[in-house]
mmCIF file of C-alpha atoms in Angstrom:
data_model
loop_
_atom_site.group_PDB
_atom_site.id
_atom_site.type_symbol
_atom_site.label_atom_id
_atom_site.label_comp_id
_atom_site.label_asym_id
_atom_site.label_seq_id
_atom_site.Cartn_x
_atom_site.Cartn_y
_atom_site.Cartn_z
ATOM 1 C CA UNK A 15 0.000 0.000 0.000
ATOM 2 C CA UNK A 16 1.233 3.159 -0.906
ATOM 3 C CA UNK A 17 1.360 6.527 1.769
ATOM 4 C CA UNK A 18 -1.365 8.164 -0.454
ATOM 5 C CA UNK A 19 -3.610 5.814 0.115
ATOM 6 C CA UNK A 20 -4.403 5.855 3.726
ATOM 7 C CA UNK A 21 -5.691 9.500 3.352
ATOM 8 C CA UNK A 22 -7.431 11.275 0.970
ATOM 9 C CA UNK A 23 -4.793 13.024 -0.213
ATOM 10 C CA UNK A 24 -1.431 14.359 1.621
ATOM 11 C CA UNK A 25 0.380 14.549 -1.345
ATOM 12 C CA UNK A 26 0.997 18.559 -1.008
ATOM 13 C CA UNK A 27 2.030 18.271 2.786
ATOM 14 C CA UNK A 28 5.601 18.448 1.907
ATOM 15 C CA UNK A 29 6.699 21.004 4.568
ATOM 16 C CA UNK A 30 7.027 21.220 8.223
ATOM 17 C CA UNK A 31 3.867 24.247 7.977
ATOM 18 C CA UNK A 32 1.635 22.097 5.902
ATOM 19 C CA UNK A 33 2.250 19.259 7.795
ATOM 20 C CA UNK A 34 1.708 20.657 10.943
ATOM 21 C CA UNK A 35 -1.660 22.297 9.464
ATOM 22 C CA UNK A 36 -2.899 18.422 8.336
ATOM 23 C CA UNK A 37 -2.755 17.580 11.850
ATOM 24 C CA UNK A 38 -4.644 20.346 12.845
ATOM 25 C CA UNK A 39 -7.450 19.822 10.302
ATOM 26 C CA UNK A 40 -7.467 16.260 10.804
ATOM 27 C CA UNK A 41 -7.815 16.020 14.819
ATOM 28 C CA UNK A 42 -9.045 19.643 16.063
ATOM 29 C CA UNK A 43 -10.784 21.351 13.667
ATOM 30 C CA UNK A 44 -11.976 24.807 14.745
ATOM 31 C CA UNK A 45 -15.371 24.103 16.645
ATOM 32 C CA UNK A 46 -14.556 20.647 18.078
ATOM 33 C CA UNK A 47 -13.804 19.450 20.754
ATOM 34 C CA UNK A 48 -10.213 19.180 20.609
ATOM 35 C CA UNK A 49 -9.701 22.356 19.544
ATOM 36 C CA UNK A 50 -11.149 23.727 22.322
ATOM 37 C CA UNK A 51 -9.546 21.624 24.645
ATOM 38 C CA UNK A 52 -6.147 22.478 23.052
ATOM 39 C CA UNK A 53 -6.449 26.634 23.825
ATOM 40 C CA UNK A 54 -5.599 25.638 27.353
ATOM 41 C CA UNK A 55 -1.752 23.948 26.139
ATOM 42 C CA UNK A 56 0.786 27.433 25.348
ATOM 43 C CA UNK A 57 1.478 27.944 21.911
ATOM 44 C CA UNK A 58 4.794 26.018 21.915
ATOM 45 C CA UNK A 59 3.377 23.414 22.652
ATOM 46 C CA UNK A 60 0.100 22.967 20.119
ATOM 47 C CA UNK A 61 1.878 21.175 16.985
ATOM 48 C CA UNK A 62 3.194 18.798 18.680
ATOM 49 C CA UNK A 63 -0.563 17.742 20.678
ATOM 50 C CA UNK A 64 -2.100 18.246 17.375
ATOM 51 C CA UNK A 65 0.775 15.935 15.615
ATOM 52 C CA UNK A 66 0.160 13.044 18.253
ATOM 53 C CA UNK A 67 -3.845 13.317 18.400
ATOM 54 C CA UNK A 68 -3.725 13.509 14.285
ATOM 55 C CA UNK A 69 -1.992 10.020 14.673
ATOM 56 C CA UNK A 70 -4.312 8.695 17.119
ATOM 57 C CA UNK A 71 -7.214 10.377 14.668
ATOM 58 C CA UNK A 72 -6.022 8.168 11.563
ATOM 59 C CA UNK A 73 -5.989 5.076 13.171
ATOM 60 C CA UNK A 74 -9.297 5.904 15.001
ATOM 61 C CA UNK A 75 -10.638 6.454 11.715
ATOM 62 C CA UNK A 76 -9.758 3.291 9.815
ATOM 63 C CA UNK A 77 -12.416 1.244 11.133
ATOM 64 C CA UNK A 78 -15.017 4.241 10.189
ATOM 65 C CA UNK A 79 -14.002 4.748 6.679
ATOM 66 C CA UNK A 80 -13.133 1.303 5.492
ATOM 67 C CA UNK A 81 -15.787 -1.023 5.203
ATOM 68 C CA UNK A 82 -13.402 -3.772 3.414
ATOM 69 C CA UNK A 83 -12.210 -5.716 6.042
ATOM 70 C CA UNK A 84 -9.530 -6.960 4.085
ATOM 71 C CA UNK A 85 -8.610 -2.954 3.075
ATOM 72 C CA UNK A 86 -9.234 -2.284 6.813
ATOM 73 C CA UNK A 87 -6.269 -4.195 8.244
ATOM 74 C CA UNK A 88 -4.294 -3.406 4.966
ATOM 75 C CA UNK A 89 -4.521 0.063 6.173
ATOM 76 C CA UNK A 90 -3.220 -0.259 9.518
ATOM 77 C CA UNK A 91 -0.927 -2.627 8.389
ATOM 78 C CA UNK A 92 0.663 0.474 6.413
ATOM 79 C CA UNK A 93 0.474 2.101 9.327
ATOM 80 C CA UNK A 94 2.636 -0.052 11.407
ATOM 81 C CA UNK A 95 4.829 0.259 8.732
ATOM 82 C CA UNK A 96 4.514 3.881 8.628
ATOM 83 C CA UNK A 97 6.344 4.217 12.479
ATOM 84 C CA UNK A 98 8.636 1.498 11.683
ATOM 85 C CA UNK A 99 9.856 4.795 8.981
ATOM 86 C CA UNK A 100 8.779 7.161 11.888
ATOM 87 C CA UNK A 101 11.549 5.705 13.915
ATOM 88 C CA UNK A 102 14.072 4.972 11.490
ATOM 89 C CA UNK A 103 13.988 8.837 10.422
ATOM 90 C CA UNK A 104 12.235 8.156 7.166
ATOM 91 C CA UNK A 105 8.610 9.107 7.903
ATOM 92 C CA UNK A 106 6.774 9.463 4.452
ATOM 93 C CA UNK A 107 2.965 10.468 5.879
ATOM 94 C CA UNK A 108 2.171 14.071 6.731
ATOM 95 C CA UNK A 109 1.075 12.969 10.488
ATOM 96 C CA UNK A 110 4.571 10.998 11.118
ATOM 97 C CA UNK A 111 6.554 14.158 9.474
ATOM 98 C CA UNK A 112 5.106 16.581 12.203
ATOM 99 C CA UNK A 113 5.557 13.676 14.363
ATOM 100 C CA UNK A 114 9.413 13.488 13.520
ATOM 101 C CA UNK A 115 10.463 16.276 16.041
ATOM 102 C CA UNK A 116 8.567 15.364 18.772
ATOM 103 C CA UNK A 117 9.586 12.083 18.732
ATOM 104 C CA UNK A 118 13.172 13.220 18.894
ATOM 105 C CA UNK A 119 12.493 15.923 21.719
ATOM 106 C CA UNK A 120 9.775 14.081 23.832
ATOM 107 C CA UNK A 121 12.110 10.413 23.957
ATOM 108 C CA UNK A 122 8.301 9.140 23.483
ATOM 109 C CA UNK A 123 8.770 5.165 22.009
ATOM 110 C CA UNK A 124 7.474 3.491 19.380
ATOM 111 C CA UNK A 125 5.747 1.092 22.018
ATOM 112 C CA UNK A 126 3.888 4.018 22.812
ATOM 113 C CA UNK A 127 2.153 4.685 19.001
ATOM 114 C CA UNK A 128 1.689 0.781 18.778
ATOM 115 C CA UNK A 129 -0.738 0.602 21.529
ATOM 116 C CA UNK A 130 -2.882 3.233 19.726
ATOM 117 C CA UNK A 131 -3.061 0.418 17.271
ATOM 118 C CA UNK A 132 -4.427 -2.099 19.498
ATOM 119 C CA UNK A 133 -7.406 -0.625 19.922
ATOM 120 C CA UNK A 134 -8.414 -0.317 15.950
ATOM 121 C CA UNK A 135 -7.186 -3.643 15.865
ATOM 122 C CA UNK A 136 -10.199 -4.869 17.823
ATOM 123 C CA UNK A 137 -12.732 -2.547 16.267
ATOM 124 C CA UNK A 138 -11.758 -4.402 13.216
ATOM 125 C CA UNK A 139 -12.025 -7.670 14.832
ATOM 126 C CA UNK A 140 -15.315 -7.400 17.037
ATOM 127 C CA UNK A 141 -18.125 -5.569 17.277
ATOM 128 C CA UNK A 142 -20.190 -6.565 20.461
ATOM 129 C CA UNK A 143 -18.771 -7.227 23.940
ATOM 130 C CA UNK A 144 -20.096 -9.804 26.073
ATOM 131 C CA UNK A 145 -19.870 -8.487 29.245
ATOM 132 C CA UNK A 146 -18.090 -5.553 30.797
ATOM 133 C CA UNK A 147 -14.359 -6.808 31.203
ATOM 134 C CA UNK A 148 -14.744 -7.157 27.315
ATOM 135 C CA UNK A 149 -15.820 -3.080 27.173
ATOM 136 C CA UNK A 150 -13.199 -2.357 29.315
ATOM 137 C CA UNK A 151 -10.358 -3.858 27.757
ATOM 138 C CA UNK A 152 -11.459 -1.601 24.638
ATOM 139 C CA UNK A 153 -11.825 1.434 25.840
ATOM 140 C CA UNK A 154 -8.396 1.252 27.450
ATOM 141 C CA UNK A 155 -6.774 0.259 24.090
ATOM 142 C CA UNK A 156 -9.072 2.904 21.914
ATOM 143 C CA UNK A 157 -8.820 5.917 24.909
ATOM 144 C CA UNK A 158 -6.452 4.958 27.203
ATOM 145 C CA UNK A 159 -3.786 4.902 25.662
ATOM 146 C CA UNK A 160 -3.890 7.591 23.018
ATOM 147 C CA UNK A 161 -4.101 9.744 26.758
ATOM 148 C CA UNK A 162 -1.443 8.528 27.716
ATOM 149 C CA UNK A 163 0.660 9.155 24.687
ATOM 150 C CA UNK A 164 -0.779 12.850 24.315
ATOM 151 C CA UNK A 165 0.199 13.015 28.251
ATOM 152 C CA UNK A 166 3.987 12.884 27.642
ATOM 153 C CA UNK A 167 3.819 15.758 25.180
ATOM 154 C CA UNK A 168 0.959 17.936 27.681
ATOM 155 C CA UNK A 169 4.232 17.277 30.422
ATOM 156 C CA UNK A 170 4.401 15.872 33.393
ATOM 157 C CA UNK A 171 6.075 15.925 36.910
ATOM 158 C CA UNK A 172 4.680 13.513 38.624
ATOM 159 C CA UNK A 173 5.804 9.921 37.344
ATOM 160 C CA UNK A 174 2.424 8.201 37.589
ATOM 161 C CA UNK A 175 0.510 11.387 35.588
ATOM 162 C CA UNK A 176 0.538 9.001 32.415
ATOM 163 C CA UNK A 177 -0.947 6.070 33.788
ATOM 164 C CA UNK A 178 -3.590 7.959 35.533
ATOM 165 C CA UNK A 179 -4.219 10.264 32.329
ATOM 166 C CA UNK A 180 -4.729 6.883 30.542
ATOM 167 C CA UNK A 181 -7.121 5.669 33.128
ATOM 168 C CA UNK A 182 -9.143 9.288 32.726
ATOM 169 C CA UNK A 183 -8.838 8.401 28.760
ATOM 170 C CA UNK A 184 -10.430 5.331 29.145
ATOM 171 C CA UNK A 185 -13.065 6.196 31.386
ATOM 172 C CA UNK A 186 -13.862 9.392 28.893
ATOM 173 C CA UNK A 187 -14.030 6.815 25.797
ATOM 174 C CA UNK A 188 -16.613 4.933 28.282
ATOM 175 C CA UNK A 189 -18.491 8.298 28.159
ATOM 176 C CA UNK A 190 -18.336 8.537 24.621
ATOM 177 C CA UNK A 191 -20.184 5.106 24.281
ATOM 178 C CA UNK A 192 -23.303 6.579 25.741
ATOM 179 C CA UNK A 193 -23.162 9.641 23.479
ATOM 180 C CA UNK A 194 -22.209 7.647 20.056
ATOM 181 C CA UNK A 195 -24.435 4.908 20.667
ATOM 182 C CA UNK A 196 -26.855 5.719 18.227
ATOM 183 C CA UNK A 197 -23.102 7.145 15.369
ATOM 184 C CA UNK A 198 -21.581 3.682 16.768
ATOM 185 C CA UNK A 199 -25.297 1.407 15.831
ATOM 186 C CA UNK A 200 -25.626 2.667 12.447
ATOM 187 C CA UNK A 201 -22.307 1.483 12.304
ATOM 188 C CA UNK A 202 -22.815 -1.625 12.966
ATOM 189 C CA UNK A 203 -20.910 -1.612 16.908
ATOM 190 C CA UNK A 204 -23.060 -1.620 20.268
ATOM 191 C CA UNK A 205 -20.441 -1.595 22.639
ATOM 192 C CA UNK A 206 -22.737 -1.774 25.602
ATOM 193 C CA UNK A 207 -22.318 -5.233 26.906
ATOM 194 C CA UNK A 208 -24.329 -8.190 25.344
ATOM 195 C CA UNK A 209 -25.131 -9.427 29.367
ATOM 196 C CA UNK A 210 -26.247 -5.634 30.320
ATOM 197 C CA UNK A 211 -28.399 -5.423 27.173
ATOM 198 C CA UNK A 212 -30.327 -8.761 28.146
ATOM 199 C CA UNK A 213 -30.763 -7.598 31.775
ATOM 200 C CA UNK A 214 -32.432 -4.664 30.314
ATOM 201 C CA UNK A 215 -34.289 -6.213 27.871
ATOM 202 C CA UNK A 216 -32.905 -4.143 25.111
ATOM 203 C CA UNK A 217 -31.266 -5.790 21.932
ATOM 204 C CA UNK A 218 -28.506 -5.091 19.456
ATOM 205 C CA UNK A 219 -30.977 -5.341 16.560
ATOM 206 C CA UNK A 220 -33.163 -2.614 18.743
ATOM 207 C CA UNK A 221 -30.334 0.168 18.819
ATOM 208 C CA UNK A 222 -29.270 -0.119 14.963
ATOM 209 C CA UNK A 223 -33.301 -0.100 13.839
ATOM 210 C CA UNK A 224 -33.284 3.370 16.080
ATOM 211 C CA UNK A 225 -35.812 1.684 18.457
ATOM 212 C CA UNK A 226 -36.993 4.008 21.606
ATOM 213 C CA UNK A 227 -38.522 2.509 24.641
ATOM 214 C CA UNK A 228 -38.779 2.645 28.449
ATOM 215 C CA UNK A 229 -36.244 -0.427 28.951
ATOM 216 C CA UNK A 230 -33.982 1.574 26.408
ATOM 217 C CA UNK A 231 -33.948 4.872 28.559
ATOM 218 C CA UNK A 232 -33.034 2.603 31.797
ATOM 219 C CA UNK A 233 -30.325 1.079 30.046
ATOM 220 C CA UNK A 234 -28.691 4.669 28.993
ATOM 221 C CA UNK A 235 -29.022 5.899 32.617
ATOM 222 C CA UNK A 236 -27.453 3.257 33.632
ATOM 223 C CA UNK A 237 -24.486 3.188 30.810
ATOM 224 C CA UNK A 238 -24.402 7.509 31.764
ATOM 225 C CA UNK A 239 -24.299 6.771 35.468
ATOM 226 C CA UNK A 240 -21.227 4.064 35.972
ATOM 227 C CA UNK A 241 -19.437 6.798 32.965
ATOM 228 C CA UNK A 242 -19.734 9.876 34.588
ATOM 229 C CA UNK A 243 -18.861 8.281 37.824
ATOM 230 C CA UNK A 244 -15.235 6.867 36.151
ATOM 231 C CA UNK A 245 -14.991 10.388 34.688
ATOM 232 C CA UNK A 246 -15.467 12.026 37.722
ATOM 233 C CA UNK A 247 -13.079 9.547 39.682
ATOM 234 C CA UNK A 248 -10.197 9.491 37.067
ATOM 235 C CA UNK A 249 -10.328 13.475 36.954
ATOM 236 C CA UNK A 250 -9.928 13.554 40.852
ATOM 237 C CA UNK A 251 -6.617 11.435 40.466
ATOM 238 C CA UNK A 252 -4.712 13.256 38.246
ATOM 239 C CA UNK A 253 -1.994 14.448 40.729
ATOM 240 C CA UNK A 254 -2.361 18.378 41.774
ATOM 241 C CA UNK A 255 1.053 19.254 40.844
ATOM 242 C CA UNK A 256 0.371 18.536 36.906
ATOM 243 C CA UNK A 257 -3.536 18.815 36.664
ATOM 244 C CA UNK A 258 -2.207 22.314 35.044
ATOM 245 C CA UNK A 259 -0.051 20.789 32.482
ATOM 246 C CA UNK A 260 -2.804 17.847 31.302
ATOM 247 C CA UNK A 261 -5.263 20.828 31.344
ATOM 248 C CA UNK A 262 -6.363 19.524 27.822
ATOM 249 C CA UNK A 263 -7.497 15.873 29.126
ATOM 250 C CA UNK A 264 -9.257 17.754 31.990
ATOM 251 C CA UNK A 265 -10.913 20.196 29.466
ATOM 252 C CA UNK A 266 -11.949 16.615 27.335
ATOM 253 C CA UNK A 267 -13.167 15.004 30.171
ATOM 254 C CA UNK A 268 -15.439 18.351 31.068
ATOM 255 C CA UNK A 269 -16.562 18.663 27.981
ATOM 256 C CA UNK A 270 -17.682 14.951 28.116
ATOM 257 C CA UNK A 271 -19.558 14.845 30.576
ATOM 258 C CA UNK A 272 -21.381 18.558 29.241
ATOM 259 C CA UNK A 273 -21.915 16.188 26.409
ATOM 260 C CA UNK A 274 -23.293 13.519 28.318
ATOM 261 C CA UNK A 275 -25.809 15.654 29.996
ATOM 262 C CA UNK A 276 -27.017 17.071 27.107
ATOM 263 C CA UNK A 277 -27.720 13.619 25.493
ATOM 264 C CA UNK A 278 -29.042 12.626 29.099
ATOM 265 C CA UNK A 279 -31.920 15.998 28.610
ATOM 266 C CA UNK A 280 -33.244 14.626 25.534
ATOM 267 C CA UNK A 281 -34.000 11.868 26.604
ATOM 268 C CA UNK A 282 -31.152 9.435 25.305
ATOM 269 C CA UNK A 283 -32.879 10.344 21.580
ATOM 270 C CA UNK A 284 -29.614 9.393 20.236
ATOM 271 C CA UNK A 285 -30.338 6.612 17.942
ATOM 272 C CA UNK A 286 -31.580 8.830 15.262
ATOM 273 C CA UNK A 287 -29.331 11.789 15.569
ATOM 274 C CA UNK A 288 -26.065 13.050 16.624
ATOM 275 C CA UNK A 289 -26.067 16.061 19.619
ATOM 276 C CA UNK A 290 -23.537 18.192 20.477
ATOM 277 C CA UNK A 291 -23.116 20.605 22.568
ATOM 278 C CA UNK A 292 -22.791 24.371 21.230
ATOM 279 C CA UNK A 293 -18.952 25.951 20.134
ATOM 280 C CA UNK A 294 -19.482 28.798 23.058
ATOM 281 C CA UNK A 295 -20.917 26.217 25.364
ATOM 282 C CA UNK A 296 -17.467 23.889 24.408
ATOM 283 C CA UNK A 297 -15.312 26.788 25.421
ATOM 284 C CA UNK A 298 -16.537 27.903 28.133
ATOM 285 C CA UNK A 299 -16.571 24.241 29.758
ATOM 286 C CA UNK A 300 -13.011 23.534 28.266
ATOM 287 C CA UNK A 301 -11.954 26.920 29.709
ATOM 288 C CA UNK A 302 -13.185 25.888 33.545
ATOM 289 C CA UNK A 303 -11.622 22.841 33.674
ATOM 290 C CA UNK A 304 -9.614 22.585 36.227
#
């Protein structure tokens, strides 16, 4: 597989600039979440968070565009390949090019990016969980650890900040199952647990046909309670002495559970649209996290 092939078209992001603007476009927009989140890192430090989360972006987004399973794992397979280049100072993809200095000034390892990979790896491999070991196993592989990676290059003091800004990752991608579940059923993927579904009387077939009903709301208040309660808990743990530095993962995990709330006011009505919350409403929450 050739590098033009895993994105649209990077072709013109020859120089450090355009490089450094892909990322941008591809993981923080203006008006999302991430670029909200982002205002609260100082300008030195923005390419290099938009470089990593870019990464983390791409392989998130494998599973979403490719519907060839065989083209799916091709993909990331090129991708594997991609930091092998990465790390041998030969990066060819616009992502791994703004990655190339931060690599080299962060001392962040390849082990690091690989784990990323782990979680598309099982989006490509399994779409229900049967019970809630299975969920969380993903959502450390598909948000834990791209926190912890974006961790090193927020900065840290305290030596266990990364593993507790990959637990607050997780627990946000938990979140994020509640207010994708009706993006993530058209898709094909109900990540709520097939045991939780049946003690709810709610089935997989039910969430991707966009069915409403009394057992449906229970489940989703359930799902939002146990999330915003590992939000909340992994947001207290960050240590005091960098919650300033990982200001961004704070401002995420605010602006999840904003998120949440709004989806919870509606009624969980999910299933047939996508909310979001509104771009002063996202700054103002990303700009009070604490």
């Amino acid at each position: 597989m050739q590098p033009h092939e895993t994105a649209d078209d990077t072709s013109g992001f020859t120089s450090p600039t355009q490089a450094n603007e892909y990322c941008r476009q591809k993981a923080g927009p203006p008006g999302s979440a991430l670029y909200y989140a982002l205002l609260q890192l100082p300008p030195s430090k923005r390419h290099a968070a938009y470089a990593v989360h870019a990464f983390c972006q791409e392989i998130a987004d494998i599973h979403a565009a490719v519907h060839d399973p065989g083209v799916a794992h091709a993909k990331l397979d090129w991708w594997r390949q991609e930091l092998a280049r990465l790390f041998s100072g030969n990066p060819a993809h616009p992502v791994t090019r703004a990655l190339a200095p931060v690599v080299q000034n962060s001392g962040l390892s390849r082990a690091a990016f690989e784990a990323v990979l782990h979680g598309a790896e099982m989006d490509l491999s399994q779409m229900r969980y049967l019970d809630f070991a299975g969920l969380t196993h993903y959502c450390d592989a598909a948000g834990g650890a791209p926190a912890e990676l974006a961790s090193h290059v927020y900065g840290f003091d305290d030596p266990q900040t990364p593993a507790l800004a990959r637990a607050l990752g997780h627990a946000i991608t938990l979140g994020r199952r509640v207010t994708d579940a009706g993006v993530d059923a058209r898709a094909g993927y109900v990540y709520f647990p097939i045991d939780e579904l049946q003690h709810f009387g709610v089935t997989a077939a039910d969430m991707q046909n966009g069915k409403y009903s009394p057992a449906y709301v229970e489940l989703m208040k359930f799902q939002h309670a146990r999330a915003r309660q590992a939000i909340a808990d992994a947001a207290a743990a960050l240590p005091k002495k960098d919650r300033r530095k990982q200001r961004p993962l704070l401002a995420l995990a605010a602006l999840q559970l904003a998120l949440m709330d709004e989806v919870a006011a509606s009624d969980y009505q999910v299933l047939h649209q996508r909310i979001d919350l509104t771009p002063l409403r996202k700054f103002w929450r990303a700009w009070r996290a604490r």
